[in-house]
Short mmCIF file of C-alpha atoms and ligand atoms in Angstrom, two decimals:
data_model
loop_
_atom_site.label_atom_id
_atom_site.label_comp_id
_atom_site.label_asym_id
_atom_site.label_seq_id
_atom_site.Cartn_x
_atom_site.Cartn_y
_atom_site.Cartn_z
CA UNK A 22 0.06 0.02 -0.15
CA UNK A 23 1.07 3.49 -0.70
CA UNK A 24 -0.32 6.78 0.01
CA UNK A 25 -0.43 8.88 -2.67
CA UNK A 26 -0.05 12.87 -3.24
CA UNK A 27 -2.73 15.00 -3.54
CA UNK A 28 -2.98 18.01 -5.66
CA UNK A 29 -3.91 21.31 -4.62
CA UNK A 30 -6.09 24.57 -6.11
CA UNK A 31 -5.52 26.21 -8.26
CA UNK A 32 -3.05 22.84 -9.73
CA UNK A 33 -4.73 22.72 -13.41
CA UNK A 34 -4.40 19.00 -13.89
CA UNK A 35 -7.69 19.30 -10.58
CA UNK A 36 -9.38 20.44 -14.05
CA UNK A 37 -9.36 17.39 -16.10
CA UNK A 38 -12.02 15.31 -17.12
CA UNK A 39 -11.62 12.21 -16.24
CA UNK A 40 -12.05 9.21 -19.00
CA UNK A 41 -14.67 6.23 -18.20
CA UNK A 42 -12.93 2.56 -16.90
CA UNK A 43 -12.84 -0.18 -19.22
CA UNK A 44 -11.48 -2.69 -17.21
CA UNK A 45 -11.65 -3.70 -13.14
CA UNK A 46 -8.78 -5.49 -12.55
CA UNK A 47 -6.73 -6.87 -9.84
CA UNK A 48 -4.01 -3.43 -11.17
CA UNK A 49 -6.73 -1.46 -10.42
CA UNK A 50 -7.86 -2.88 -7.15
CA UNK A 51 -4.37 -2.14 -5.81
CA UNK A 52 -4.48 1.45 -7.00
CA UNK A 53 -8.37 1.51 -4.67
CA UNK A 54 -6.73 0.40 -1.84
CA UNK A 55 -3.55 3.27 -2.15
CA UNK A 56 -6.65 5.48 -2.88
CA UNK A 57 -8.53 3.92 0.56
CA UNK A 58 -5.67 4.60 2.58
CA UNK A 59 -4.66 8.05 1.57
CA UNK A 60 -8.75 9.47 1.78
CA UNK A 61 -7.98 7.74 5.77
CA UNK A 62 -4.91 9.08 6.57
CA UNK A 63 -5.59 12.80 5.34
CA UNK A 64 -7.80 12.20 6.74
CA UNK A 65 -10.65 12.69 4.67
CA UNK A 66 -14.14 11.29 4.41
CA UNK A 67 -14.47 11.08 0.02
CA UNK A 68 -11.22 11.22 -2.66
CA UNK A 69 -11.39 11.18 -6.45
CA UNK A 70 -8.85 10.00 -8.48
CA UNK A 71 -8.20 13.15 -10.08
CA UNK A 72 -6.80 14.27 -7.13
CA UNK A 73 -4.51 12.01 -7.07
CA UNK A 74 -3.65 12.84 -10.82
CA UNK A 75 -5.05 9.81 -12.52
CA UNK A 76 -7.56 11.00 -14.93
CA UNK A 77 -10.32 7.78 -14.56
CA UNK A 78 -13.74 7.80 -13.39
CA UNK A 79 -13.13 6.05 -10.07
CA UNK A 80 -13.76 7.15 -6.30
CA UNK A 81 -13.58 6.59 -2.80
CA UNK A 82 -15.98 7.39 0.28
CA UNK A 83 -16.56 6.58 3.51
CA UNK A 84 -18.82 8.97 5.94
CA UNK A 85 -19.32 6.51 8.71
CA UNK A 86 -18.10 7.18 11.86
CA UNK A 87 -15.68 4.34 12.48
CA UNK A 88 -14.02 4.34 9.40
CA UNK A 89 -15.83 1.59 8.67
CA UNK A 90 -17.74 1.82 5.35
CA UNK A 91 -15.16 2.34 2.28
CA UNK A 92 -17.72 2.77 -0.81
CA UNK A 93 -16.57 2.53 -3.99
CA UNK A 94 -17.45 4.01 -7.32
CA UNK A 95 -15.87 3.29 -10.63
CA UNK A 96 -18.01 5.18 -13.65
CA UNK A 97 -20.39 6.87 -11.24
CA UNK A 98 -23.79 7.98 -12.60
CA UNK A 99 -26.18 9.88 -11.00
CA UNK A 100 -29.86 9.81 -12.80
CA UNK A 101 -32.10 10.87 -10.00
CA UNK A 102 -31.97 14.23 -8.13
CA UNK A 103 -34.38 15.51 -5.90
CA UNK A 104 -34.37 18.52 -2.79
CA UNK A 105 -32.40 20.81 -2.52
CA UNK A 106 -30.30 21.28 0.73
CA UNK A 107 -26.71 23.97 1.65
CA UNK A 108 -23.87 22.11 3.37
CA UNK A 109 -20.99 23.46 4.42
CA UNK A 110 -18.05 21.66 2.87
CA UNK A 111 -14.25 21.14 2.67
CA UNK A 112 -11.78 19.48 0.28
CA UNK A 113 -8.35 18.22 0.26
CA UNK A 114 -7.45 20.01 -2.62
CA UNK A 115 -8.42 23.58 -0.81
CA UNK A 116 -6.47 23.00 2.22
CA UNK A 117 -8.16 24.94 5.33
CA UNK A 118 -11.16 26.41 3.43
CA UNK A 119 -15.11 25.51 4.32
CA UNK A 120 -17.07 27.47 2.70
CA UNK A 121 -21.67 26.45 2.26
CA UNK A 122 -22.52 24.63 -0.91
CA UNK A 123 -26.10 24.26 -2.33
CA UNK A 124 -26.31 20.67 -3.91
CA UNK A 125 -29.29 17.89 -4.20
CA UNK A 126 -30.32 16.91 -1.13
CA UNK A 127 -31.12 13.20 -1.94
CA UNK A 128 -29.32 11.26 -4.86
CA UNK A 129 -29.93 8.08 -6.88
CA UNK A 130 -26.27 7.34 -8.28
CA UNK A 131 -25.68 3.87 -10.31
CA UNK A 132 -21.65 2.45 -10.63
CA UNK A 133 -19.88 -0.63 -10.46
CA UNK A 134 -18.23 -1.44 -7.46
CA UNK A 135 -14.11 -2.96 -6.81
CA UNK A 136 -15.42 -6.14 -8.66
CA UNK A 137 -16.52 -4.69 -11.98
CA UNK A 138 -20.36 -5.40 -10.86
CA UNK A 139 -22.75 -2.97 -11.44
CA UNK A 140 -25.21 -1.17 -8.17
CA UNK A 141 -27.41 1.34 -7.49
CA UNK A 142 -27.60 3.70 -4.53
CA UNK A 143 -30.28 5.99 -3.60
CA UNK A 144 -28.88 8.19 -0.13
CA UNK A 145 -29.36 11.54 1.12
CA UNK A 146 -27.18 13.91 4.00
CA UNK A 147 -23.64 14.26 3.59
CA UNK A 148 -23.07 10.73 1.21
CA UNK A 149 -25.49 12.73 -1.43
CA UNK A 150 -23.40 15.44 -0.62
CA UNK A 151 -20.09 13.87 -0.96
CA UNK A 152 -20.74 11.86 -4.41
CA UNK A 153 -21.48 14.76 -5.18
CA UNK A 154 -19.13 16.36 -4.67
CA UNK A 155 -16.40 13.61 -5.64
CA UNK A 156 -18.07 13.17 -9.41
CA UNK A 157 -17.57 17.00 -9.65
CA UNK A 158 -13.67 15.89 -8.52
CA UNK A 159 -14.02 13.79 -11.56
CA UNK A 160 -15.73 16.91 -14.57
CA UNK A 161 -12.47 18.90 -13.42
CA UNK A 162 -15.02 21.13 -10.87
CA UNK A 163 -14.29 22.00 -7.42
CA UNK A 164 -16.28 22.99 -4.77
CA UNK A 165 -15.05 26.10 -4.69
CA UNK A 166 -16.45 27.42 -8.18
CA UNK A 167 -20.04 28.09 -6.69
CA UNK A 168 -18.38 30.47 -4.62
CA UNK A 169 -18.37 34.03 -6.04
CA UNK A 170 -15.93 35.46 -7.58
CA UNK A 171 -14.32 37.85 -5.36
CA UNK A 172 -14.01 34.58 -2.66
CA UNK A 173 -12.33 32.11 -4.89
CA UNK A 174 -9.69 34.38 -6.04
CA UNK A 175 -8.75 34.78 -1.82
CA UNK A 176 -8.55 31.02 -1.61
CA UNK A 177 -6.33 30.81 -4.83
CA UNK A 178 -3.46 33.60 -3.50
CA UNK A 179 -3.69 32.35 0.01
CA UNK A 180 -2.85 29.05 -1.46
CA UNK A 181 -0.65 30.21 -3.92
CA UNK A 182 1.77 31.52 -1.04
CA UNK A 183 1.17 29.04 1.63
CA UNK A 184 2.90 26.48 -1.33
CA UNK A 185 5.29 29.05 -2.40
CA UNK A 186 6.48 29.04 0.78
CA UNK A 187 6.54 25.73 1.72
CA UNK A 188 8.50 24.79 -1.28
CA UNK A 189 10.70 27.62 -0.36
CA UNK A 190 10.90 26.09 3.26
CA UNK A 191 11.64 22.53 1.13
CA UNK A 192 14.78 23.83 -0.71
CA UNK A 193 16.12 24.92 2.59
CA UNK A 194 15.05 23.58 5.74
CA UNK A 195 17.41 25.52 8.35
CA UNK A 196 16.13 29.21 6.46
CA UNK A 197 13.48 28.37 9.75
CA UNK A 198 14.97 26.59 12.96
O1 GNR B 204 -13.01 15.29 3.54
C1 GNR B 204 -13.93 15.52 3.14
N1 GNR B 204 -14.85 16.73 3.71
C2 GNR B 204 -16.29 17.45 3.61
C3 GNR B 204 -16.70 17.35 3.84
C4 GNR B 204 -18.30 18.50 3.28
C5 GNR B 204 -18.70 18.01 2.27
C6 GNR B 204 -17.54 17.40 1.42
C7 GNR B 204 -16.31 16.75 1.99
S1 GNR B 204 -15.52 15.73 1.04
C8 GNR B 204 -14.03 15.99 1.72
C9 GNR B 204 -12.45 14.86 0.46
C10 GNR B 204 -12.25 15.85 -0.64
O2 GNR B 204 -12.19 16.28 -0.66
N2 GNR B 204 -13.06 14.66 -2.03
O3 GNR B 204 -12.81 15.02 -2.92
NI1 NI B 205 -12.64 17.04 -3.01
#
């Protein structure tokens, strides 16, 4: 197992539209294990392949308290949406920022599981929000896209500055001692 590197906004690679997966094999299952490890260690309740620079339609989620309900979605498609709900969202690719986002309250999603078997799930609450958030990633979309340009640019500038400081620190670790 391996922890994968998570891309941060405004990295252009987060804007890539992921492609459908044609074959669900052992190699893919090993990668799925790495995605779960990366998500649990972050920690996060979901992770889309786009965030770890793998541009295929794959995402993992676990919204349970005990972190014992792993869900894997391959080629997910939302077939039904109902109601509207506002929830405060965060994102591992936008670290440290939390903002209200409006999404469908209840959804039905179809996907393949990690064995390539089709399934359908109808759900609400945090799981419904998380599924919509992850599918957005697969389409190159981030929760900051729902905010005003002013808010989004503020977040972008802060993250760019943080990234710069991190790079400088990595180049010369003694400078901050
Ligand atoms: O860990 C996460 N928490 C979260 C909270 C509210 C709405 C969505 C999320 S998803 C996020 C992990 C992540 O960035 N997934 O792409
Ligand atoms: Ni996210």
